[in-house]
Short mmCIF file of C-alpha atoms and ligand atoms in Angstrom, two decimals:
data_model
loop_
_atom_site.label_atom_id
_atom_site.label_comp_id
_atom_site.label_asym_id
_atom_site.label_seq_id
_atom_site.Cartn_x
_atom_site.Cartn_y
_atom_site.Cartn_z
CA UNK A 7 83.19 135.73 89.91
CA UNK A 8 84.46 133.39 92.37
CA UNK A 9 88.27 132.96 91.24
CA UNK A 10 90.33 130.31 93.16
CA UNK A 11 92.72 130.44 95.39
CA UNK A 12 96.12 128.08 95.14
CA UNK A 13 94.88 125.60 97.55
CA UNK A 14 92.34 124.16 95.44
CA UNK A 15 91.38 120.56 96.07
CA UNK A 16 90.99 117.58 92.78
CA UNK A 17 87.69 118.21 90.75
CA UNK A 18 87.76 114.40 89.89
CA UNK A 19 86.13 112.04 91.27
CA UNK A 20 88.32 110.35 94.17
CA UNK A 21 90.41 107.37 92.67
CA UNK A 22 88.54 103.89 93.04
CA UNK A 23 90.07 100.82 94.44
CA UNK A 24 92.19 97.69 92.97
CA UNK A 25 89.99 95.70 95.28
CA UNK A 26 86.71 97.02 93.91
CA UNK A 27 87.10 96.25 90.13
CA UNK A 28 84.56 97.09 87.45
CA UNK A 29 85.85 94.97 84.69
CA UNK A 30 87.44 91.58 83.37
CA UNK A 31 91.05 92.90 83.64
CA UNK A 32 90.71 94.42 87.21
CA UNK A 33 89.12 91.38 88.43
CA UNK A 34 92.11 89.13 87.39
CA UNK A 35 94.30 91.77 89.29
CA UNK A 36 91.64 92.36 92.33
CA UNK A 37 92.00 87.94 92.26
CA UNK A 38 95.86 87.89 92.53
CA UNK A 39 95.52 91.05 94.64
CA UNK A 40 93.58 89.09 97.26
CA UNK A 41 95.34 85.50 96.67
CA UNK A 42 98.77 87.56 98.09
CA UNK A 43 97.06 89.50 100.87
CA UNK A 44 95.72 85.92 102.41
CA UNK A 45 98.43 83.86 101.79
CA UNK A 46 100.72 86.52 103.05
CA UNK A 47 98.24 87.30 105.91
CA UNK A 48 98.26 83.38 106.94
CA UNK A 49 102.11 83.26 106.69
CA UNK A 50 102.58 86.11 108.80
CA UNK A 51 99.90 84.91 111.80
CA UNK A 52 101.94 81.89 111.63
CA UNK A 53 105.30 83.45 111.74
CA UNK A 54 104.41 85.37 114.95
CA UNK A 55 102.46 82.21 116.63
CA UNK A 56 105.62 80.55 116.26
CA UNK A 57 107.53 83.72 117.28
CA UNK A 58 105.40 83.92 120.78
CA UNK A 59 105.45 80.47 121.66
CA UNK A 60 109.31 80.01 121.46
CA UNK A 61 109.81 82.87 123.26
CA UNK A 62 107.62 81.68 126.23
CA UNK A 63 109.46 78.36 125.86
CA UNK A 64 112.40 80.34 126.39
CA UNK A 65 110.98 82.48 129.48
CA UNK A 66 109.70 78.83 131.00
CA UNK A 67 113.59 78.04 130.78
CA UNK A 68 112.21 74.63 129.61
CA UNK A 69 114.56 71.87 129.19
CA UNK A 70 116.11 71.48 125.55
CA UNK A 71 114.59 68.05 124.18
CA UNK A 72 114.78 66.83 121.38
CA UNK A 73 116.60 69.04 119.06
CA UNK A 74 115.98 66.74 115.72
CA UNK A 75 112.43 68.10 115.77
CA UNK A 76 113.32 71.77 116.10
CA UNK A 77 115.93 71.15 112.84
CA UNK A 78 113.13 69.53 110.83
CA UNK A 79 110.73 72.19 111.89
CA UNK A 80 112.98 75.48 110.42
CA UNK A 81 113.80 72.89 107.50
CA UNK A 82 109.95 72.45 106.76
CA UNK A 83 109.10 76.37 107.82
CA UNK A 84 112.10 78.08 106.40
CA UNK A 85 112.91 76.03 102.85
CA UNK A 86 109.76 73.89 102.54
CA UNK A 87 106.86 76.40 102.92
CA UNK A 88 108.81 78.80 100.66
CA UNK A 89 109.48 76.84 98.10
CA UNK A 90 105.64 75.64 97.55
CA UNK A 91 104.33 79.08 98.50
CA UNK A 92 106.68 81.00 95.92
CA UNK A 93 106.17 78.80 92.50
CA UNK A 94 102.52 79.09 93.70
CA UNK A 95 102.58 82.90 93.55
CA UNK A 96 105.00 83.17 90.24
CA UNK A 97 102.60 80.86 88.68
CA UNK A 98 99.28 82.76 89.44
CA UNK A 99 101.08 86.05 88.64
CA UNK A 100 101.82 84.61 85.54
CA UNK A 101 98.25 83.18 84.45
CA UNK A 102 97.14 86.34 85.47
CA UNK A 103 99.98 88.32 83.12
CA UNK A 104 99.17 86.18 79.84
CA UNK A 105 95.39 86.61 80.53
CA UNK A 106 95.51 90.65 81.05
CA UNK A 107 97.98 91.10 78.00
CA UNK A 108 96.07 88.91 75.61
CA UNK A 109 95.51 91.96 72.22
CA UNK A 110 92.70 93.43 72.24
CA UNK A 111 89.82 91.72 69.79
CA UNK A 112 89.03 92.72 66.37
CA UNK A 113 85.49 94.42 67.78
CA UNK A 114 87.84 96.95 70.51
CA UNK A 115 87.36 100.47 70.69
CA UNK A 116 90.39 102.41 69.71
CA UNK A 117 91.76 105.12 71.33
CA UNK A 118 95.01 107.09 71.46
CA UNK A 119 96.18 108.73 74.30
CA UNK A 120 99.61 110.88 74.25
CA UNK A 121 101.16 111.89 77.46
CA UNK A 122 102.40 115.46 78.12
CA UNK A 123 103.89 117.20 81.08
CA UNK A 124 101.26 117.66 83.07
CA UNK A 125 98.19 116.01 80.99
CA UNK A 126 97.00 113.37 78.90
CA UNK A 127 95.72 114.22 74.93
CA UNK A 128 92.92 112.39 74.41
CA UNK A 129 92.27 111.07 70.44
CA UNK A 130 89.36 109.14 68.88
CA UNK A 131 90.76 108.15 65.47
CA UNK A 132 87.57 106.90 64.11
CA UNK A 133 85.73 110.08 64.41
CA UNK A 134 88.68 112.68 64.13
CA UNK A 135 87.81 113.97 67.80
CA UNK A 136 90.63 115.26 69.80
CA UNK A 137 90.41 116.31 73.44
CA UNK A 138 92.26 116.57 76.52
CA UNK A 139 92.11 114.38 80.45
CA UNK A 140 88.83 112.62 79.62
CA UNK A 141 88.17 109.49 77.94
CA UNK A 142 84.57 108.42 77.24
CA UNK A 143 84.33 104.35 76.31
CA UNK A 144 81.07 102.19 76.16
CA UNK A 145 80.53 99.94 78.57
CA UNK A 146 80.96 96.20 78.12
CA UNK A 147 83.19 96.50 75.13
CA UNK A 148 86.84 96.17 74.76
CA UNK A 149 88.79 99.44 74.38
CA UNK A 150 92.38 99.53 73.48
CA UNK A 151 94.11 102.90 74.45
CA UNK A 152 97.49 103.09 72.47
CA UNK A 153 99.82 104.89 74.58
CA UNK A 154 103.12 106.77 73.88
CA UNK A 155 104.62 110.18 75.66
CA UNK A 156 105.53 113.54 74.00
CA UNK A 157 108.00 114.40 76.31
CA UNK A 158 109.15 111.78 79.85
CA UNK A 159 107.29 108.34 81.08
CA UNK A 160 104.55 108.65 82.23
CA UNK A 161 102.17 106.01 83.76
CA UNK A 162 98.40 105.78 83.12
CA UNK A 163 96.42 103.81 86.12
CA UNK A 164 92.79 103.78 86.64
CA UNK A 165 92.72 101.13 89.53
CA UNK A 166 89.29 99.79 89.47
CA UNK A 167 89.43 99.44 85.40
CA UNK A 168 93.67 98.30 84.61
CA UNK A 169 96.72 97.86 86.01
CA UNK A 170 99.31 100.56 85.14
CA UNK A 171 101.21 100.92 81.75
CA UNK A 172 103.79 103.28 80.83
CA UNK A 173 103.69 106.04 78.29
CA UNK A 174 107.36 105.98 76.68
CA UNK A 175 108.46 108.69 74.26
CA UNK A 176 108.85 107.01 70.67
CA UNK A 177 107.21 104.18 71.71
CA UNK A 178 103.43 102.58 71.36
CA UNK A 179 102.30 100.52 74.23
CA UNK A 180 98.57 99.14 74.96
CA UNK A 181 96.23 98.93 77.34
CA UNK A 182 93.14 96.63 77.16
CA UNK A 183 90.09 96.32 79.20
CA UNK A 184 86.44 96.67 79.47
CA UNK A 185 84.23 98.18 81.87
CA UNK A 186 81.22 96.79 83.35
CA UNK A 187 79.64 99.24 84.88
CA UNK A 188 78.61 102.80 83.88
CA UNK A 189 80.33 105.23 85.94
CA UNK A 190 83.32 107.89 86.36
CA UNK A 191 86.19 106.60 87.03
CA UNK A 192 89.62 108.66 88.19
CA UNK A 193 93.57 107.60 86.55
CA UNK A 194 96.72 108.72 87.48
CA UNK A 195 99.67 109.44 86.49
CA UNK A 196 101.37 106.74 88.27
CA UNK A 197 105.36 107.32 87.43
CA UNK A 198 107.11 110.81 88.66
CA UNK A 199 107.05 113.08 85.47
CA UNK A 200 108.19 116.46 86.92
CA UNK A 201 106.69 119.00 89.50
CA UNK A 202 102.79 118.46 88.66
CA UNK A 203 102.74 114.61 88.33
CA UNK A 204 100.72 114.67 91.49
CA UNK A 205 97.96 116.79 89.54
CA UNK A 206 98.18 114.74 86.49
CA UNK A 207 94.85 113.37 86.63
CA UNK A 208 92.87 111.58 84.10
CA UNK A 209 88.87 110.94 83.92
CA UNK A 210 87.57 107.55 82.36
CA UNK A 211 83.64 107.70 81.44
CA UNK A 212 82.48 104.66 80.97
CA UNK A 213 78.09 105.31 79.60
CA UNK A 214 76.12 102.85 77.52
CA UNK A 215 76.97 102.15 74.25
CA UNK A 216 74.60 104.54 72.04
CA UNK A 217 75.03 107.38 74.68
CA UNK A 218 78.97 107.15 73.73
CA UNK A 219 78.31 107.19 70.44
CA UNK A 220 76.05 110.28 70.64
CA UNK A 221 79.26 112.25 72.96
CA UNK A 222 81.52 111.39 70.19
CA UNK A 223 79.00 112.76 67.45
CA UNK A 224 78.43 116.02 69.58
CA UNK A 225 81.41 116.64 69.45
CA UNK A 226 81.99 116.10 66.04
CA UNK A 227 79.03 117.98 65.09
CA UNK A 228 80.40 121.07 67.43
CA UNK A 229 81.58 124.14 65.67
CA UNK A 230 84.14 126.61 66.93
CA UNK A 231 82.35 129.54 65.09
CA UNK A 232 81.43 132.71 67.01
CA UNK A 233 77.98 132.85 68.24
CA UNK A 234 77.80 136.70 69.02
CA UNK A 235 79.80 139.55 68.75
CA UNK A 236 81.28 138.60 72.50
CA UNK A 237 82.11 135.31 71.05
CA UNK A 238 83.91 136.99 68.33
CA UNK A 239 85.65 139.39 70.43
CA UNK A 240 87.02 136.58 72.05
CA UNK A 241 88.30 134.85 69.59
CA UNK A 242 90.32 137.97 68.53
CA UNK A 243 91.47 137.81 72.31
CA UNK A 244 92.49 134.61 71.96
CA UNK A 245 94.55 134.96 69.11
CA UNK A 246 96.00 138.17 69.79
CA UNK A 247 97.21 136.75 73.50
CA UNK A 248 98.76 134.00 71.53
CA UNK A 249 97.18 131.15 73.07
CA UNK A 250 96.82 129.81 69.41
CA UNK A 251 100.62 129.43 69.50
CA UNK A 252 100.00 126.12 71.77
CA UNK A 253 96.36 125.21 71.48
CA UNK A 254 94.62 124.09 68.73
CA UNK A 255 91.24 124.83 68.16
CA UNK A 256 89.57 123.42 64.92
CA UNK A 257 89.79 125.86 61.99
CA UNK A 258 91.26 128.81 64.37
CA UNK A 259 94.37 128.14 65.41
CA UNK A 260 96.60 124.98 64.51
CA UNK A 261 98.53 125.42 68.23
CA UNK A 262 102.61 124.67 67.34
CA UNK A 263 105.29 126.11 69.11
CA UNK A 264 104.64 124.03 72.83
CA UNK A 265 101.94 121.52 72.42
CA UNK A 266 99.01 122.71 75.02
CA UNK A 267 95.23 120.91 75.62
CA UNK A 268 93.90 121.31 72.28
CA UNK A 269 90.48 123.74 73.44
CA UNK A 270 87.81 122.69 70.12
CA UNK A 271 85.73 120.82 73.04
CA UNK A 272 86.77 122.35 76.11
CA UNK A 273 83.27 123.58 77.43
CA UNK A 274 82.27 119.66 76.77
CA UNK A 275 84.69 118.85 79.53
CA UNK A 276 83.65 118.50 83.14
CA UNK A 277 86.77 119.41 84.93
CA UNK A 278 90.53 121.74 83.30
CA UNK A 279 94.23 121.24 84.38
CA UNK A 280 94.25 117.81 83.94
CA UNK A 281 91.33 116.60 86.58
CA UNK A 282 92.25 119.53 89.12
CA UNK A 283 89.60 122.26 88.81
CA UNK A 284 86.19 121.93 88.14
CA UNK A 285 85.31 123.55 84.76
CA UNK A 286 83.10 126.84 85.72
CA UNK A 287 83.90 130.24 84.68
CA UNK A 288 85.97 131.77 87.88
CA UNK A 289 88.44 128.31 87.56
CA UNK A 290 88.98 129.19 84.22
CA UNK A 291 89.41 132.59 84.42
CA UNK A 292 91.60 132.14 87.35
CA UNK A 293 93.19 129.75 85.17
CA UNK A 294 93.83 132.14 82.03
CA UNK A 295 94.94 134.56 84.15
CA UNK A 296 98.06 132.76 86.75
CA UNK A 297 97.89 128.94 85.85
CA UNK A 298 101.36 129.39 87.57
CA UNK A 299 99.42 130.32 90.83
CA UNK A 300 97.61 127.76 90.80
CA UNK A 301 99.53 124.60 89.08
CA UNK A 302 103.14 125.67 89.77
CA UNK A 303 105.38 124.79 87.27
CA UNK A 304 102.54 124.39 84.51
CA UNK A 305 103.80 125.05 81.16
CA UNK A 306 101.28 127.61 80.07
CA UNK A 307 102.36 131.41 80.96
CA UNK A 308 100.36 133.88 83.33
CA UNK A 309 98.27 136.13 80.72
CA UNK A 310 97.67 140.05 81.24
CA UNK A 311 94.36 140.73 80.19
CA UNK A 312 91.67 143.83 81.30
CA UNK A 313 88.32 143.11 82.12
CA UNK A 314 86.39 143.51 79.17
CA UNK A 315 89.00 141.16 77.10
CA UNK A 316 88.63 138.15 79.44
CA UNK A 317 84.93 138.40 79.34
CA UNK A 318 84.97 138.30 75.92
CA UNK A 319 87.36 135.09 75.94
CA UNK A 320 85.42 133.15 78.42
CA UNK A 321 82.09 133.77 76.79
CA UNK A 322 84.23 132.25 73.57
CA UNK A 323 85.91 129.71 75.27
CA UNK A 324 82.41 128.75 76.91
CA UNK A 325 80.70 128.39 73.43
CA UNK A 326 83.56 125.70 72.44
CA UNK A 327 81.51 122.73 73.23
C1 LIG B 416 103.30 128.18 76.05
C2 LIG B 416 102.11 127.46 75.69
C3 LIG B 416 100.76 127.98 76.15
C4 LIG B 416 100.19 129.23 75.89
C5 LIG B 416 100.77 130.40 75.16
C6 LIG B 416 98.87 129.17 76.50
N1 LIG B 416 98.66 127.95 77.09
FE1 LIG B 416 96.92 127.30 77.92
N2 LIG B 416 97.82 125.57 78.47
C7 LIG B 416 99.10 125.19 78.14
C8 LIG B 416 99.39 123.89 78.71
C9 LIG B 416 100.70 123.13 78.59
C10 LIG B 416 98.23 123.50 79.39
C11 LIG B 416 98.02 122.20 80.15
C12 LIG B 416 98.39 122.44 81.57
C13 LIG B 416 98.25 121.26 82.45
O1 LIG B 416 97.11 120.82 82.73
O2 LIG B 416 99.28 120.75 82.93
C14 LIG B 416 97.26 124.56 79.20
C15 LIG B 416 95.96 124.52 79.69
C16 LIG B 416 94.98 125.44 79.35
C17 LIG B 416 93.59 125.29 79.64
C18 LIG B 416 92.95 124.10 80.32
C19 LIG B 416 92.60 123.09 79.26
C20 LIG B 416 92.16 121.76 79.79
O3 LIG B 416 91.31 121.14 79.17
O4 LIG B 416 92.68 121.32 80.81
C21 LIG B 416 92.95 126.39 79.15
C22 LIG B 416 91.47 126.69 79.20
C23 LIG B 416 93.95 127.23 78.57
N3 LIG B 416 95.18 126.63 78.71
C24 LIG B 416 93.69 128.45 77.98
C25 LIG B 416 94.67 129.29 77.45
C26 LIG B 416 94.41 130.61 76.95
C27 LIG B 416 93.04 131.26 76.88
C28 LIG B 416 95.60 131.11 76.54
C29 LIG B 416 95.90 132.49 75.97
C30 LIG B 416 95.46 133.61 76.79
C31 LIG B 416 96.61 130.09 76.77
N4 LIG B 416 96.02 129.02 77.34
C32 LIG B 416 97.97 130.21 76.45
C33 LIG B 416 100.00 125.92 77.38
C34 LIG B 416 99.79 127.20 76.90
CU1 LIG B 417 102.98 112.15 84.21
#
């Protein structure tokens, strides 16, 4: 079994781009994005032109004409320019603001996501579903994530889809877009929650609209009962080692005491740890065993188990689809 070491590089995806958007709302933003960059770009070429050429006016020790031009000139460049360039900024930022925040319509996809020191919980109310760092949405149909935190802000981004919006304890906030294009995209946490925020990662799936709708069945469908006697070993495991006392898994354990991934679907899940290990059998018994190892700071203890008992878990905790 190939268990891994601390220096593990992100299972997800690499992020994607602000400039490379995939939807309505991260076009708007890629738009002002690229409006600033040139009109800054332009202002700052200018800037230095002028810069160079009244310093080689200087080193020519050229006689001081007219000084009624140079007056009108900083006039024009310094309170002038600003003033046009400015309003024209605050107004596109602003046309851009009312069009990104407009609610979500009546036909959006709802989805709740909760934010937790150091990963997101991932709910489907429609279909009862609850999972953990992956969201699956159709494409080309508005989703509305509802976001609040269990515990500090956090910050959900997923450049090429939204701009950022904060997760505040005790408080809803939404986010509204649609993607285009089928694909995997990587979010962030993007405001410092504590000592994992930089491995606080979260996976957007965007797949046609009947192939969502068959995910979200599957895992309805799914059943957390024990296969085979291994299976049913390790649920015993499971519950002995007290994982049950922070993760849920439908009609096992209700999790409680610290609120932990909740595992009914984990073996339908591509990556663990919030986007930062691929989800294979050594990660996640490397996991079980020293999450501390590997995530420092992680709330989930180490767990002393023999052989025999964390075979018996995996091959349960692999039949959890
Ligand atoms: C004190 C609470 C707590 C206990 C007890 C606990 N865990 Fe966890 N576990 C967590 C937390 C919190 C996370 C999320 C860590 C993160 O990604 O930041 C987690 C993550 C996981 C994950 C990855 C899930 C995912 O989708 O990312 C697995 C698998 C897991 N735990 C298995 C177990 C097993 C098996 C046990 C018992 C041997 C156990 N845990 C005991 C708190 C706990
Ligand atoms: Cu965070």
């Amino acid at each position: 079994m190939d268990v891994p070491s601390a220096a593990v590089p992100l299972a997800a995806p690499v992020p994607g781009s602000v400039l490379d958007p995939v939807g309505p709302v991260a076009e708007q933003i890629a738009g002002l994005t690229w409006f600033m960059i040139v009109i800054g770009t332009l202002l700052w070429a200018a800037t230095v032109l002028f810069l160079v050429l009244a310093l080689r006016h200087r080193a020519r020790r050229a006689p001081r004409r007219n000084t009624r031009g140079a007056k009108a000139f900083i006039a024009g460049w310094g309170v002038v320019v600003p003033m046009i360039v400015l309003p024209a900024v605050f107004a596109y930022s602003l046309v851009v603001g009312v069009h990104i925040s407009r609610p979500a319509p009546p036909q959006a996809v709802d989805i709740e996501v909760v934010g937790y020191q150091f990963w997101w919980e991932v709910r489907y109310p429609d279909s009862g579903v609850v999972t953990a760092n992956e969201v699956h949405v159709p494409v080309g149909r508005p989703v509305r994530l509802r976001l609040t935190s269990a515990d500090v802000i956090h910050s959900l981004w997923v450049p090429p889809v939204s701009g950022k919006v904060d997760l505040v304890p005790g408080r809803e906030n939404t986010m509204t877009f649609q993607v285009d294009e089928p694909g995997t995209y990587l979010g962030e946490c993007a405001e410092f929650c504590g000592i994992q925020h930089a491995r606080m990662q979260f996976v957007l799936v965007a797949q046609p609209e009947e192939e969502f709708e068959e995910h979200l069945r599957t895992l309805q469908l799914a059943s957390s009962r024990p296969d085979t006697s291994l299976e049913a070993a390790g649920r015993e495991v499971f519950l002995a080692a007290s994982c049950g006392e922070c993760h849920r898994i439908e009609d096992v354990s209700g999790g409680g005491v610290a609120p932990a991934p909740d595992l009914t679907h984990l073996a339908s899940r591509d990556t663990i740890a919030a986007g930062m290990l691929e989800n294979t059998r050594g990660n996640l018994a490397g996991w079980i065993l020293d999450p501390q190892g590997l995530k420092p700071g992680v709330r989930m203890p180490p767990n002393n188990l023999d052989g025999d008992e964390l075979q018996a878990l995996l091959a349960y905790l692999e039949s959890l689809e």
